mmCIF file of C-alpha atoms in Angstrom:
data_model
loop_
_atom_site.group_PDB
_atom_site.id
_atom_site.type_symbol
_atom_site.label_atom_id
_atom_site.label_comp_id
_atom_site.label_asym_id
_atom_site.label_seq_id
_atom_site.Cartn_x
_atom_site.Cartn_y
_atom_site.Cartn_z
ATOM 1 C CA THR A 1 9.185 -14.453 -16.634
ATOM 2 C CA ILE A 2 10.670 -17.381 -13.621
ATOM 3 C CA ALA A 3 10.577 -20.009 -15.721
ATOM 4 C CA ASN A 4 12.686 -18.271 -18.380
ATOM 5 C CA VAL A 5 15.327 -17.621 -15.967
ATOM 6 C CA ARG A 6 15.181 -21.131 -14.920
ATOM 7 C CA GLU A 7 15.606 -22.457 -18.214
ATOM 8 C CA ALA A 8 18.676 -20.480 -18.924
ATOM 9 C CA GLY A 9 20.124 -22.148 -16.092
ATOM 10 C CA ILE A 10 20.068 -18.819 -13.955
ATOM 11 C CA SER A 11 19.713 -19.852 -10.477
ATOM 12 C CA VAL A 12 16.327 -17.868 -9.382
ATOM 13 C CA CYS A 13 15.783 -15.208 -6.521
ATOM 14 C CA CYS A 14 12.558 -13.840 -6.404
ATOM 15 C CA GLY A 15 11.116 -12.631 -3.368
ATOM 16 C CA GLY A 16 8.474 -9.599 -1.739
ATOM 17 C CA ILE A 17 8.797 -5.716 -0.178
ATOM 18 C CA LEU A 18 6.558 -5.681 3.088
ATOM 19 C CA GLY A 19 5.584 -2.277 4.181
ATOM 20 C CA LEU A 20 3.783 -1.242 0.130
ATOM 21 C CA GLY A 21 0.601 -0.861 1.485
ATOM 22 C CA GLU A 22 -0.255 -4.365 0.996
ATOM 23 C CA LYS A 23 -3.079 -6.408 2.738
ATOM 24 C CA GLU A 24 -1.918 -10.183 4.514
ATOM 25 C CA ASN A 25 -3.846 -11.842 1.751
ATOM 26 C CA ASP A 26 -1.752 -9.804 -0.967
ATOM 27 C CA ARG A 27 2.198 -11.634 1.721
ATOM 28 C CA VAL A 28 0.172 -14.941 0.845
ATOM 29 C CA GLY A 29 -0.332 -15.243 -2.368
ATOM 30 C CA LEU A 30 3.084 -13.611 -2.835
ATOM 31 C CA LEU A 31 4.135 -17.099 -0.747
ATOM 32 C CA HIS A 32 1.821 -19.401 -2.410
ATOM 33 C CA VAL A 33 2.578 -18.247 -6.242
ATOM 34 C CA LEU A 34 6.561 -18.981 -5.043
ATOM 35 C CA ALA A 35 5.400 -22.431 -3.347
ATOM 36 C CA THR A 36 3.472 -23.818 -5.831
ATOM 37 C CA LEU A 37 6.057 -23.419 -9.024
ATOM 38 C CA PRO A 38 7.428 -26.120 -10.258
ATOM 39 C CA GLU A 39 10.210 -25.734 -8.289
ATOM 40 C CA HIS A 40 10.881 -23.003 -5.467
ATOM 41 C CA PRO A 41 12.834 -20.485 -6.235
ATOM 42 C CA GLU A 42 16.506 -21.189 -4.683
ATOM 43 C CA SER A 43 16.508 -17.573 -3.449
ATOM 44 C CA VAL A 44 13.527 -15.684 -1.377
ATOM 45 C CA PRO A 45 14.759 -11.883 -0.092
ATOM 46 C CA ILE A 46 12.100 -11.005 2.503
ATOM 47 C CA ASN A 47 12.487 -7.129 2.842
ATOM 48 C CA ALA A 48 11.018 -4.428 4.823
ATOM 49 C CA LEU A 49 10.389 -0.953 2.830
ATOM 50 C CA VAL A 50 13.041 1.533 2.872
ATOM 51 C CA ALA A 51 11.287 4.568 2.322
ATOM 52 C CA VAL A 52 13.382 6.806 0.678
ATOM 53 C CA GLU A 53 12.991 10.654 0.581
ATOM 54 C CA GLY A 54 11.924 12.297 -2.197
ATOM 55 C CA THR A 55 10.649 8.910 -3.698
ATOM 56 C CA PRO A 56 6.422 8.318 -4.024
ATOM 57 C CA LEU A 57 6.894 6.137 -0.820
ATOM 58 C CA GLY A 58 9.420 7.739 1.155
ATOM 59 C CA ASN A 59 6.722 11.397 0.836
ATOM 60 C CA ALA A 60 3.860 8.939 1.759
ATOM 61 C CA ALA A 61 5.184 7.199 4.704
ATOM 62 C CA ALA A 62 6.618 10.330 5.852
ATOM 63 C CA ASP A 63 3.089 11.905 5.887
ATOM 64 C CA GLU A 64 2.988 11.731 9.937
ATOM 65 C CA GLU A 65 -0.771 13.676 9.569
ATOM 66 C CA ALA A 66 -2.073 10.677 7.191
ATOM 67 C CA GLU A 67 -3.540 7.388 8.871
ATOM 68 C CA SER A 68 -1.801 4.292 8.481
ATOM 69 C CA ASP A 69 -1.912 2.785 4.917
ATOM 70 C CA GLY A 70 0.240 0.187 5.566
ATOM 71 C CA ILE A 71 3.245 1.989 3.861
ATOM 72 C CA ALA A 72 6.179 1.071 5.788
ATOM 73 C CA ASP A 73 4.237 0.121 8.987
ATOM 74 C CA VAL A 74 6.332 -3.264 9.175
ATOM 75 C CA ASP A 75 7.816 -4.119 12.560
ATOM 76 C CA ALA A 76 9.847 -7.599 13.306
ATOM 77 C CA PHE A 77 6.721 -9.532 13.948
ATOM 78 C CA ASP A 78 5.495 -8.825 10.472
ATOM 79 C CA MET A 79 8.624 -9.965 9.337
ATOM 80 C CA ALA A 80 8.852 -12.892 11.008
ATOM 81 C CA ARG A 81 5.833 -13.962 9.858
ATOM 82 C CA MET A 82 6.550 -13.797 6.504
ATOM 83 C CA ILE A 83 9.704 -15.936 6.875
ATOM 84 C CA ALA A 84 8.368 -18.491 9.012
ATOM 85 C CA THR A 85 5.621 -18.977 6.671
ATOM 86 C CA ALA A 86 8.072 -19.225 4.352
ATOM 87 C CA ARG A 87 10.026 -21.463 5.038
ATOM 88 C CA ILE A 88 7.253 -23.913 5.905
ATOM 89 C CA VAL A 89 6.331 -23.880 2.250
ATOM 90 C CA MET A 90 9.550 -23.424 1.253
ATOM 91 C CA PRO A 91 11.868 -25.558 3.260
ATOM 92 C CA ARG A 92 14.776 -26.051 0.915
ATOM 93 C CA THR A 93 15.057 -22.588 0.029
ATOM 94 C CA MET A 94 17.538 -19.835 0.740
ATOM 95 C CA VAL A 95 15.506 -17.501 3.048
ATOM 96 C CA ARG A 96 17.479 -14.430 2.921
ATOM 97 C CA LEU A 97 16.564 -11.286 5.509
ATOM 98 C CA SER A 98 17.445 -8.770 3.316
ATOM 99 C CA ALA A 99 16.646 -4.869 2.766
ATOM 100 C CA GLY A 100 15.924 -3.314 5.968
ATOM 101 C CA ARG A 101 17.616 -4.360 7.943
ATOM 102 C CA LEU A 102 19.040 -1.635 9.820
ATOM 103 C CA SER A 103 15.526 -0.596 10.893
ATOM 104 C CA PHE A 104 15.504 -3.583 13.680
ATOM 105 C CA SER A 105 17.705 -4.342 16.460
ATOM 106 C CA ASP A 106 20.310 -7.276 16.997
ATOM 107 C CA ALA A 107 16.939 -9.137 19.143
ATOM 108 C CA GLU A 108 15.281 -8.197 16.415
ATOM 109 C CA GLN A 109 16.975 -10.175 13.579
ATOM 110 C CA PHE A 110 18.057 -12.537 16.050
ATOM 111 C CA LEU A 111 13.929 -13.193 15.895
ATOM 112 C CA MET A 112 13.695 -13.315 12.094
ATOM 113 C CA PHE A 113 16.469 -15.936 12.365
ATOM 114 C CA GLN A 114 15.211 -17.856 14.555
ATOM 115 C CA ALA A 115 12.019 -17.596 12.372
ATOM 116 C CA GLY A 116 14.101 -19.027 9.590
ATOM 117 C CA ALA A 117 16.125 -16.919 7.674
ATOM 118 C CA ASN A 118 18.913 -18.630 6.793
ATOM 119 C CA SER A 119 21.065 -16.000 4.648
ATOM 120 C CA ILE A 120 21.525 -12.156 4.059
ATOM 121 C CA PHE A 121 22.991 -9.734 1.567
ATOM 122 C CA ASN A 122 25.882 -8.267 2.879
ATOM 123 C CA GLY A 123 27.441 -5.399 1.409
ATOM 124 C CA ASP A 124 27.280 -2.437 3.357
ATOM 125 C CA LYS A 125 24.900 -1.103 -0.302
ATOM 126 C CA LEU A 126 22.240 -2.596 -1.706
ATOM 127 C CA LEU A 127 20.717 -1.884 -5.201
ATOM 128 C CA THR A 128 19.650 1.819 -3.613
ATOM 129 C CA THR A 129 19.529 1.711 0.191
ATOM 130 C CA ASP A 130 22.405 0.849 2.727
ATOM 131 C CA ASN A 131 22.864 -2.266 4.597
ATOM 132 C CA PRO A 132 25.267 -2.778 7.680
ATOM 133 C CA ALA A 133 28.695 -2.854 6.433
ATOM 134 C CA PHE A 134 30.558 -6.544 6.640
ATOM 135 C CA ASP A 135 32.183 -5.882 9.737
ATOM 136 C CA GLU A 136 28.669 -5.303 11.498
ATOM 137 C CA ASP A 137 27.289 -8.244 10.317
ATOM 138 C CA LYS A 138 30.085 -10.251 11.294
ATOM 139 C CA ALA A 139 30.151 -9.096 14.667
ATOM 140 C CA LEU A 140 26.109 -9.706 14.892
ATOM 141 C CA PHE A 141 27.103 -13.834 13.818
ATOM 142 C CA ASN A 142 29.244 -13.882 16.400
ATOM 143 C CA LYS A 143 27.007 -12.558 18.997
ATOM 144 C CA LEU A 144 24.252 -15.001 18.053
ATOM 145 C CA GLY A 145 26.669 -17.639 17.771
ATOM 146 C CA PHE A 146 26.154 -18.127 13.737
ATOM 147 C CA VAL A 147 28.635 -19.640 11.324
ATOM 148 C CA GLY A 148 28.108 -18.644 8.034
ATOM 149 C CA LYS A 149 28.377 -20.652 4.848
ATOM 150 C CA PRO A 150 30.691 -20.003 1.452
ATOM 151 C CA ALA A 151 28.240 -18.136 -0.975
ATOM 152 C CA HIS A 152 26.624 -19.686 -3.720
ATOM 153 C CA ALA A 153 27.141 -23.329 -1.818
ATOM 154 C CA GLY A 154 23.323 -23.770 -1.439
ATOM 155 C CA PRO A 155 21.214 -24.811 1.404
ATOM 156 C CA LYS A 156 22.822 -27.096 4.083
ATOM 157 C CA VAL A 157 21.549 -30.324 4.384
ATOM 158 C CA ALA A 158 19.371 -30.523 8.048
ATOM 159 C CA PRO A 159 20.827 -33.263 10.341
ATOM 160 C CA SER A 160 16.910 -34.387 10.241
ATOM 161 C CA GLU A 161 17.339 -34.473 6.799
ATOM 162 C CA MET A 162 20.123 -36.594 6.569
ATOM 163 C CA SER A 163 18.772 -38.551 9.122
ATOM 164 C CA GLY A 164 15.658 -39.625 7.784
ATOM 165 C CA GLU A 165 14.072 -38.568 9.872
ATOM 166 C CA VAL A 166 12.274 -35.632 7.936
ATOM 167 C CA GLU A 167 11.495 -36.260 4.246
ATOM 168 C CA ILE A 168 11.336 -33.193 1.398
ATOM 169 C CA THR A 169 8.431 -34.177 -0.489
ATOM 170 C CA ARG A 170 7.998 -32.125 -4.037
ATOM 171 C CA VAL A 171 4.766 -31.283 -5.159
ATOM 172 C CA LYS A 172 3.907 -29.530 -8.364
ATOM 173 C CA GLY A 173 2.279 -26.592 -8.656
ATOM 174 C CA HIS A 174 -1.473 -28.156 -9.852
ATOM 175 C CA GLU A 175 -1.052 -31.329 -7.770
ATOM 176 C CA GLN A 176 -2.372 -32.004 -4.241
ATOM 177 C CA GLN A 177 -1.091 -33.340 -1.338
ATOM 178 C CA TYR A 178 -2.960 -34.867 1.501
ATOM 179 C CA ALA A 179 -1.964 -36.243 4.983
#
């Protein structure tokens, strides 16, 4: 499916939702699949499950009597770890801090940006859940000293890459690169 999207000339946006009951090796597996594609996705959203009441996952997350099953057990460190790993294995990809941001404080979101998130989805509504209002995001970015870039402009090239200090290489999924 991803290959078909790319062949159609559409930018690939493909990520994952943390808190569905997955294990750490499932998270690593997701990033491995994306990082070993012939071309990395242009956008990789990292989402925290927003457990919506009345849905099977919402009901499971609300069951306080049940022993933890991993559903919605996502904290800022889980998000930061996933974002940092995505940033390392896909350095030119827009790693998006996405759904679930309302459950994290400004300080926790700052941690995620410092871990490597370099994009958000803004607007007060995502597909099915609430998102911070545009003015709230603008205030957060001002507070953190961040400057946004125009939408659909692609990633900014890091100064270290422009100066030649860092070289970004592409390795095809079936090849191996040795240091």
